[in-house]
Amino acid sequence: MLSIASLALVSCSGGAPDVPATAPAAAPGVAAAAVWPILGRETGCPYCNVVGTAFARASESIDILLASLDASANPVVEALVAAAGRGVAVRVLLDQSDFEPSITTKNALARDYLVAHGVDARLDDPATTTHAKLAIVDRAAVVIGSTNWNRYALFEHRQADVLVEDGRLAAAYGAWFDRLWADPAARLPFAFASPPSPGEGSALVALPDAGESTLYASFVVDALGRARRSVHAILYRISVYPQFADSATSDLVRALVAAAGRGLDVRVLMDDCSFYADSAQANLESAIYLYQSGVEVRFDDPAETTHAKLLVIDGETVILGSTNWNYYSVERNIEANLALVRMPEVAATFESSFATLWATGRAIVP
């Protein structure tokens, strides 16, 4: 259990009355958040175990926001359907794509399966890209990270997720989900309530984006600017846009390079995206740019997929979720991320995973 000395939440611009602008500070020993890091492995499914247990314990509600779902032989779906069968109110909002028909076909089949098994499921607006991977259980716990609900994502890909039991965080994300559920095409601008400052103790910071908001990018740029010792990142996709220097994605890359320029230990482990030619080319170009700019870069094994979107800063702050470092993910999609600020016990688990992947990674030059 981790005592939270300061919980920073975000609220919708214009004011959603059920989301506090700033949560009150919690006195030590009075309020606490329980945090379980979830790291995807090559064998087994830790995500299935943790999330399945959370669903089995649910008594009132489960809300899911998801980019991709395959219901066949899926233990997470089985746990979700079982929860609905015992009376838990379950809602699932899935992506419907206007540019990739296969996504819509797959998610429509999953929706139909869920509806047939007592789950209230629907597709988002086709002009909207829901790329988040978010579950809210009983408005008391949140699961957030990079894992989609299909066999490859659950059992084979390297992922980074976390389960957090904290009522205020769950309420904030729950209110956000309610608005998306009511209007799947919504453009929901967000702003910081009160970003945590140095010396304020531990904090949870919800980082949801929808439409044209760039809350995640703003927070990460600020966090990278405050970094003092190290930045270790595992990123599935990075794009560099020299022609769009004023973009939020370019801000992220510049902040990373600036941290290296200050003499920090800045290392990035990237997926080489060998299964997707366009993404592979984008990552290669980005890796070369970062390397030439003073950032250490390595690729994973071409036979593996490292799907995480993870940063560990100074060995104590973790930022993870669904956002890739490219234009659509940073500036257009519906994404869900979380910062766990100054939580070295949590960061140690993710640092260990980074160290393992880095040790087996491939340098971009001999």
PDB file of N, CA, C and O in Angstrom, residues 14-57:
ATOM      1  N   GLY A  14     -14.777  23.469 -18.846  1.00  0.00           N
ATOM      2  CA  GLY A  14     -16.183  23.789 -18.784  1.00  0.00           C
ATOM      3  C   GLY A  14     -16.842  23.164 -17.585  1.00  0.00           C
ATOM      4  O   GLY A  14     -17.963  23.503 -17.247  1.00  0.00           O
ATOM      5  N   GLY A  15     -16.145  22.210 -16.944  1.00  0.00           N
ATOM      6  CA  GLY A  15     -16.621  21.739 -15.658  1.00  0.00           C
ATOM      7  C   GLY A  15     -17.559  20.562 -15.731  1.00  0.00           C
ATOM      8  O   GLY A  15     -18.693  20.682 -16.153  1.00  0.00           O
ATOM      9  N   ALA A  16     -17.112  19.412 -15.356  1.00  0.00           N
ATOM     10  CA  ALA A  16     -17.983  18.276 -15.112  1.00  0.00           C
ATOM     11  C   ALA A  16     -18.167  18.197 -13.611  1.00  0.00           C
ATOM     12  O   ALA A  16     -17.219  17.993 -12.869  1.00  0.00           O
ATOM     13  N   PRO A  17     -19.397  18.431 -13.108  1.00  0.00           N
ATOM     14  CA  PRO A  17     -19.577  18.580 -11.670  1.00  0.00           C
ATOM     15  C   PRO A  17     -19.158  17.369 -10.854  1.00  0.00           C
ATOM     16  O   PRO A  17     -18.844  17.507  -9.684  1.00  0.00           O
ATOM     17  N   ASP A  18     -19.156  16.167 -11.473  1.00  0.00           N
ATOM     18  CA  ASP A  18     -18.813  14.994 -10.693  1.00  0.00           C
ATOM     19  C   ASP A  18     -17.319  14.674 -10.747  1.00  0.00           C
ATOM     20  O   ASP A  18     -16.895  13.639 -10.277  1.00  0.00           O
ATOM     21  N   VAL A  19     -16.501  15.541 -11.345  1.00  0.00           N
ATOM     22  CA  VAL A  19     -15.054  15.371 -11.325  1.00  0.00           C
ATOM     23  C   VAL A  19     -14.444  16.560 -10.614  1.00  0.00           C
ATOM     24  O   VAL A  19     -14.517  17.686 -11.099  1.00  0.00           O
ATOM     25  N   PRO A  20     -13.862  16.385  -9.432  1.00  0.00           N
ATOM     26  CA  PRO A  20     -13.299  17.519  -8.714  1.00  0.00           C
ATOM     27  C   PRO A  20     -12.140  18.134  -9.475  1.00  0.00           C
ATOM     28  O   PRO A  20     -11.349  17.435 -10.093  1.00  0.00           O
ATOM     29  N   ALA A  21     -12.033  19.453  -9.442  1.00  0.00           N
ATOM     30  CA  ALA A  21     -10.923  20.127 -10.103  1.00  0.00           C
ATOM     31  C   ALA A  21      -9.608  19.727  -9.463  1.00  0.00           C
ATOM     32  O   ALA A  21      -8.620  19.487 -10.125  1.00  0.00           O
ATOM     33  N   THR A  22      -9.591  19.653  -8.151  1.00  0.00           N
ATOM     34  CA  THR A  22      -8.410  19.194  -7.439  1.00  0.00           C
ATOM     35  C   THR A  22      -8.851  18.390  -6.231  1.00  0.00           C
ATOM     36  O   THR A  22      -9.669  18.857  -5.445  1.00  0.00           O
ATOM     37  N   ALA A  23      -8.336  17.185  -6.106  1.00  0.00           N
ATOM     38  CA  ALA A  23      -8.707  16.374  -4.958  1.00  0.00           C
ATOM     39  C   ALA A  23      -7.998  16.883  -3.716  1.00  0.00           C
ATOM     40  O   ALA A  23      -6.892  17.400  -3.784  1.00  0.00           O
ATOM     41  N   PRO A  24      -8.626  16.784  -2.558  1.00  0.00           N
ATOM     42  CA  PRO A  24      -7.970  17.238  -1.332  1.00  0.00           C
ATOM     43  C   PRO A  24      -6.767  16.377  -1.013  1.00  0.00           C
ATOM     44  O   PRO A  24      -6.716  15.198  -1.339  1.00  0.00           O
ATOM     45  N   ALA A  25      -5.783  16.977  -0.388  1.00  0.00           N
ATOM     46  CA  ALA A  25      -4.607  16.223   0.035  1.00  0.00           C
ATOM     47  C   ALA A  25      -5.008  15.199   1.071  1.00  0.00           C
ATOM     48  O   ALA A  25      -5.879  15.439   1.907  1.00  0.00           O
ATOM     49  N   ALA A  26      -4.398  14.037   1.007  1.00  0.00           N
ATOM     50  CA  ALA A  26      -4.724  12.970   1.945  1.00  0.00           C
ATOM     51  C   ALA A  26      -3.691  12.937   3.058  1.00  0.00           C
ATOM     52  O   ALA A  26      -2.500  12.962   2.817  1.00  0.00           O
ATOM     53  N   ALA A  27      -4.167  12.889   4.270  1.00  0.00           N
ATOM     54  CA  ALA A  27      -3.252  12.802   5.407  1.00  0.00           C
ATOM     55  C   ALA A  27      -2.585  11.435   5.411  1.00  0.00           C
ATOM     56  O   ALA A  27      -3.224  10.422   5.110  1.00  0.00           O
ATOM     57  N   PRO A  28      -1.293  11.361   5.716  1.00  0.00           N
ATOM     58  CA  PRO A  28      -0.607  10.073   5.749  1.00  0.00           C
ATOM     59  C   PRO A  28      -1.333   9.080   6.644  1.00  0.00           C
ATOM     60  O   PRO A  28      -1.737   9.396   7.757  1.00  0.00           O
ATOM     61  N   GLY A  29      -1.508   7.870   6.118  1.00  0.00           N
ATOM     62  CA  GLY A  29      -2.151   6.819   6.896  1.00  0.00           C
ATOM     63  C   GLY A  29      -3.664   6.838   6.815  1.00  0.00           C
ATOM     64  O   GLY A  29      -4.312   5.916   7.250  1.00  0.00           O
ATOM     65  N   VAL A  30      -4.245   7.910   6.206  1.00  0.00           N
ATOM     66  CA  VAL A  30      -5.703   7.986   6.096  1.00  0.00           C
ATOM     67  C   VAL A  30      -6.164   7.455   4.757  1.00  0.00           C
ATOM     68  O   VAL A  30      -7.078   6.644   4.668  1.00  0.00           O
ATOM     69  N   ALA A  31      -5.529   7.928   3.670  1.00  0.00           N
ATOM     70  CA  ALA A  31      -5.892   7.466   2.337  1.00  0.00           C
ATOM     71  C   ALA A  31      -4.682   6.813   1.699  1.00  0.00           C
ATOM     72  O   ALA A  31      -3.563   7.256   1.880  1.00  0.00           O
ATOM     73  N   ALA A  32      -4.913   5.743   0.979  1.00  0.00           N
ATOM     74  CA  ALA A  32      -3.800   5.041   0.336  1.00  0.00           C
ATOM     75  C   ALA A  32      -4.287   4.454  -0.978  1.00  0.00           C
ATOM     76  O   ALA A  32      -5.460   4.209  -1.163  1.00  0.00           O
ATOM     77  N   ALA A  33      -3.343   4.240  -1.878  1.00  0.00           N
ATOM     78  CA  ALA A  33      -3.636   3.569  -3.136  1.00  0.00           C
ATOM     79  C   ALA A  33      -2.814   2.296  -3.190  1.00  0.00           C
ATOM     80  O   ALA A  33      -1.637   2.295  -2.856  1.00  0.00           O
ATOM     81  N   ALA A  34      -3.460   1.216  -3.603  1.00  0.00           N
ATOM     82  CA  ALA A  34      -2.738  -0.030  -3.822  1.00  0.00           C
ATOM     83  C   ALA A  34      -2.416  -0.119  -5.303  1.00  0.00           C
ATOM     84  O   ALA A  34      -3.284   0.092  -6.150  1.00  0.00           O
ATOM     85  N   VAL A  35      -1.155  -0.410  -5.633  1.00  0.00           N
ATOM     86  CA  VAL A  35      -0.680  -0.403  -7.011  1.00  0.00           C
ATOM     87  C   VAL A  35      -0.061  -1.749  -7.353  1.00  0.00           C
ATOM     88  O   VAL A  35       0.814  -2.228  -6.634  1.00  0.00           O
ATOM     89  N   TRP A  36      -0.530  -2.351  -8.459  1.00  0.00           N
ATOM     90  CA  TRP A  36       0.019  -3.606  -8.940  1.00  0.00           C
ATOM     91  C   TRP A  36       0.547  -3.420 -10.356  1.00  0.00           C
ATOM     92  O   TRP A  36      -0.234  -3.335 -11.309  1.00  0.00           O
ATOM     93  N   PRO A  37       1.865  -3.350 -10.551  1.00  0.00           N
ATOM     94  CA  PRO A  37       2.407  -3.333 -11.919  1.00  0.00           C
ATOM     95  C   PRO A  37       2.098  -4.649 -12.628  1.00  0.00           C
ATOM     96  O   PRO A  37       2.124  -5.722 -12.012  1.00  0.00           O
ATOM     97  N   ILE A  38       1.791  -4.565 -13.918  1.00  0.00           N
ATOM     98  CA  ILE A  38       1.494  -5.754 -14.727  1.00  0.00           C
ATOM     99  C   ILE A  38       2.386  -5.712 -15.952  1.00  0.00           C
ATOM    100  O   ILE A  38       2.266  -4.815 -16.783  1.00  0.00           O
ATOM    101  N   LEU A  39       3.275  -6.675 -16.073  1.00  0.00           N
ATOM    102  CA  LEU A  39       4.215  -6.726 -17.187  1.00  0.00           C
ATOM    103  C   LEU A  39       3.923  -7.941 -18.048  1.00  0.00           C
ATOM    104  O   LEU A  39       3.925  -9.073 -17.558  1.00  0.00           O
ATOM    105  N   GLY A  40       3.655  -7.705 -19.341  1.00  0.00           N
ATOM    106  CA  GLY A  40       3.394  -8.803 -20.260  1.00  0.00           C
ATOM    107  C   GLY A  40       4.638  -9.632 -20.480  1.00  0.00           C
ATOM    108  O   GLY A  40       5.754  -9.114 -20.565  1.00  0.00           O
ATOM    109  N   ARG A  41       4.484 -10.949 -20.571  1.00  0.00           N
ATOM    110  CA  ARG A  41       5.593 -11.866 -20.763  1.00  0.00           C
ATOM    111  C   ARG A  41       5.412 -12.636 -22.079  1.00  0.00           C
ATOM    112  O   ARG A  41       4.355 -12.593 -22.698  1.00  0.00           O
ATOM    113  N   GLU A  42       6.458 -13.352 -22.470  1.00  0.00           N
ATOM    114  CA  GLU A  42       6.350 -14.195 -23.658  1.00  0.00           C
ATOM    115  C   GLU A  42       5.456 -15.405 -23.397  1.00  0.00           C
ATOM    116  O   GLU A  42       4.840 -15.938 -24.304  1.00  0.00           O
ATOM    117  N   THR A  43       5.415 -15.880 -22.164  1.00  0.00           N
ATOM    118  CA  THR A  43       4.579 -17.025 -21.825  1.00  0.00           C
ATOM    119  C   THR A  43       3.652 -16.636 -20.680  1.00  0.00           C
ATOM    120  O   THR A  43       4.006 -15.821 -19.826  1.00  0.00           O
ATOM    121  N   GLY A  44       2.479 -17.232 -20.655  1.00  0.00           N
ATOM    122  CA  GLY A  44       1.520 -16.901 -19.611  1.00  0.00           C
ATOM    123  C   GLY A  44       0.863 -15.570 -19.868  1.00  0.00           C
ATOM    124  O   GLY A  44       1.146 -14.876 -20.835  1.00  0.00           O
ATOM    125  N   CYS A  45      -0.018 -15.193 -18.974  1.00  0.00           N
ATOM    126  CA  CYS A  45      -0.739 -13.927 -19.124  1.00  0.00           C
ATOM    127  C   CYS A  45      -0.953 -13.302 -17.752  1.00  0.00           C
ATOM    128  O   CYS A  45      -2.021 -13.456 -17.145  1.00  0.00           O
ATOM    129  N   PRO A  46       0.047 -12.575 -17.228  1.00  0.00           N
ATOM    130  CA  PRO A  46      -0.129 -11.889 -15.943  1.00  0.00           C
ATOM    131  C   PRO A  46      -1.314 -10.928 -15.956  1.00  0.00           C
ATOM    132  O   PRO A  46      -2.019 -10.790 -14.952  1.00  0.00           O
ATOM    133  N   TYR A  47      -1.533 -10.267 -17.091  1.00  0.00           N
ATOM    134  CA  TYR A  47      -2.670  -9.351 -17.211  1.00  0.00           C
ATOM    135  C   TYR A  47      -3.986 -10.100 -16.979  1.00  0.00           C
ATOM    136  O   TYR A  47      -4.864  -9.627 -16.255  1.00  0.00           O
ATOM    137  N   CYS A  48      -4.113 -11.284 -17.577  1.00  0.00           N
ATOM    138  CA  CYS A  48      -5.335 -12.079 -17.404  1.00  0.00           C
ATOM    139  C   CYS A  48      -5.563 -12.408 -15.934  1.00  0.00           C
ATOM    140  O   CYS A  48      -6.703 -12.336 -15.436  1.00  0.00           O
ATOM    141  N   ASN A  49      -4.487 -12.748 -15.232  1.00  0.00           N
ATOM    142  CA  ASN A  49      -4.615 -13.128 -13.831  1.00  0.00           C
ATOM    143  C   ASN A  49      -5.054 -11.956 -12.962  1.00  0.00           C
ATOM    144  O   ASN A  49      -5.983 -12.063 -12.154  1.00  0.00           O
ATOM    145  N   VAL A  50      -4.384 -10.821 -13.114  1.00  0.00           N
ATOM    146  CA  VAL A  50      -4.689  -9.657 -12.278  1.00  0.00           C
ATOM    147  C   VAL A  50      -6.062  -9.094 -12.605  1.00  0.00           C
ATOM    148  O   VAL A  50      -6.887  -8.839 -11.710  1.00  0.00           O
ATOM    149  N   VAL A  51      -6.325  -8.899 -13.897  1.00  0.00           N
ATOM    150  CA  VAL A  51      -7.595  -8.292 -14.300  1.00  0.00           C
ATOM    151  C   VAL A  51      -8.753  -9.262 -14.071  1.00  0.00           C
ATOM    152  O   VAL A  51      -9.841  -8.856 -13.637  1.00  0.00           O
ATOM    153  N   GLY A  52      -8.527 -10.533 -14.343  1.00  0.00           N
ATOM    154  CA  GLY A  52      -9.579 -11.517 -14.089  1.00  0.00           C
ATOM    155  C   GLY A  52      -9.978 -11.560 -12.622  1.00  0.00           C
ATOM    156  O   GLY A  52     -11.164 -11.667 -12.286  1.00  0.00           O
ATOM    157  N   THR A  53      -8.998 -11.450 -11.729  1.00  0.00           N
ATOM    158  CA  THR A  53      -9.294 -11.417 -10.297  1.00  0.00           C
ATOM    159  C   THR A  53     -10.092 -10.170  -9.932  1.00  0.00           C
ATOM    160  O   THR A  53     -11.044 -10.230  -9.140  1.00  0.00           O
ATOM    161  N   ALA A  54      -9.715  -9.031 -10.507  1.00  0.00           N
ATOM    162  CA  ALA A  54     -10.446  -7.784 -10.241  1.00  0.00           C
ATOM    163  C   ALA A  54     -11.889  -7.894 -10.700  1.00  0.00           C
ATOM    164  O   ALA A  54     -12.814  -7.454 -10.003  1.00  0.00           O
ATOM    165  N   PHE A  55     -12.106  -8.493 -11.870  1.00  0.00           N
ATOM    166  CA  PHE A  55     -13.469  -8.661 -12.370  1.00  0.00           C
ATOM    167  C   PHE A  55     -14.257  -9.638 -11.499  1.00  0.00           C
ATOM    168  O   PHE A  55     -15.458  -9.456 -11.269  1.00  0.00           O
ATOM    169  N   ALA A  56     -13.594 -10.664 -11.011  1.00  0.00           N
ATOM    170  CA  ALA A  56     -14.278 -11.652 -10.168  1.00  0.00           C
ATOM    171  C   ALA A  56     -14.736 -11.036  -8.856  1.00  0.00           C
ATOM    172  O   ALA A  56     -15.716 -11.493  -8.255  1.00  0.00           O
ATOM    173  N   ARG A  57     -14.037 -10.004  -8.408  1.00  0.00           N
ATOM    174  CA  ARG A  57     -14.391  -9.346  -7.151  1.00  0.00           C
ATOM    175  C   ARG A  57     -15.374  -8.193  -7.334  1.00  0.00           C
ATOM    176  O   ARG A  57     -15.877  -7.649  -6.346  1.00  0.00           O
TER     177      ARG A  57
END
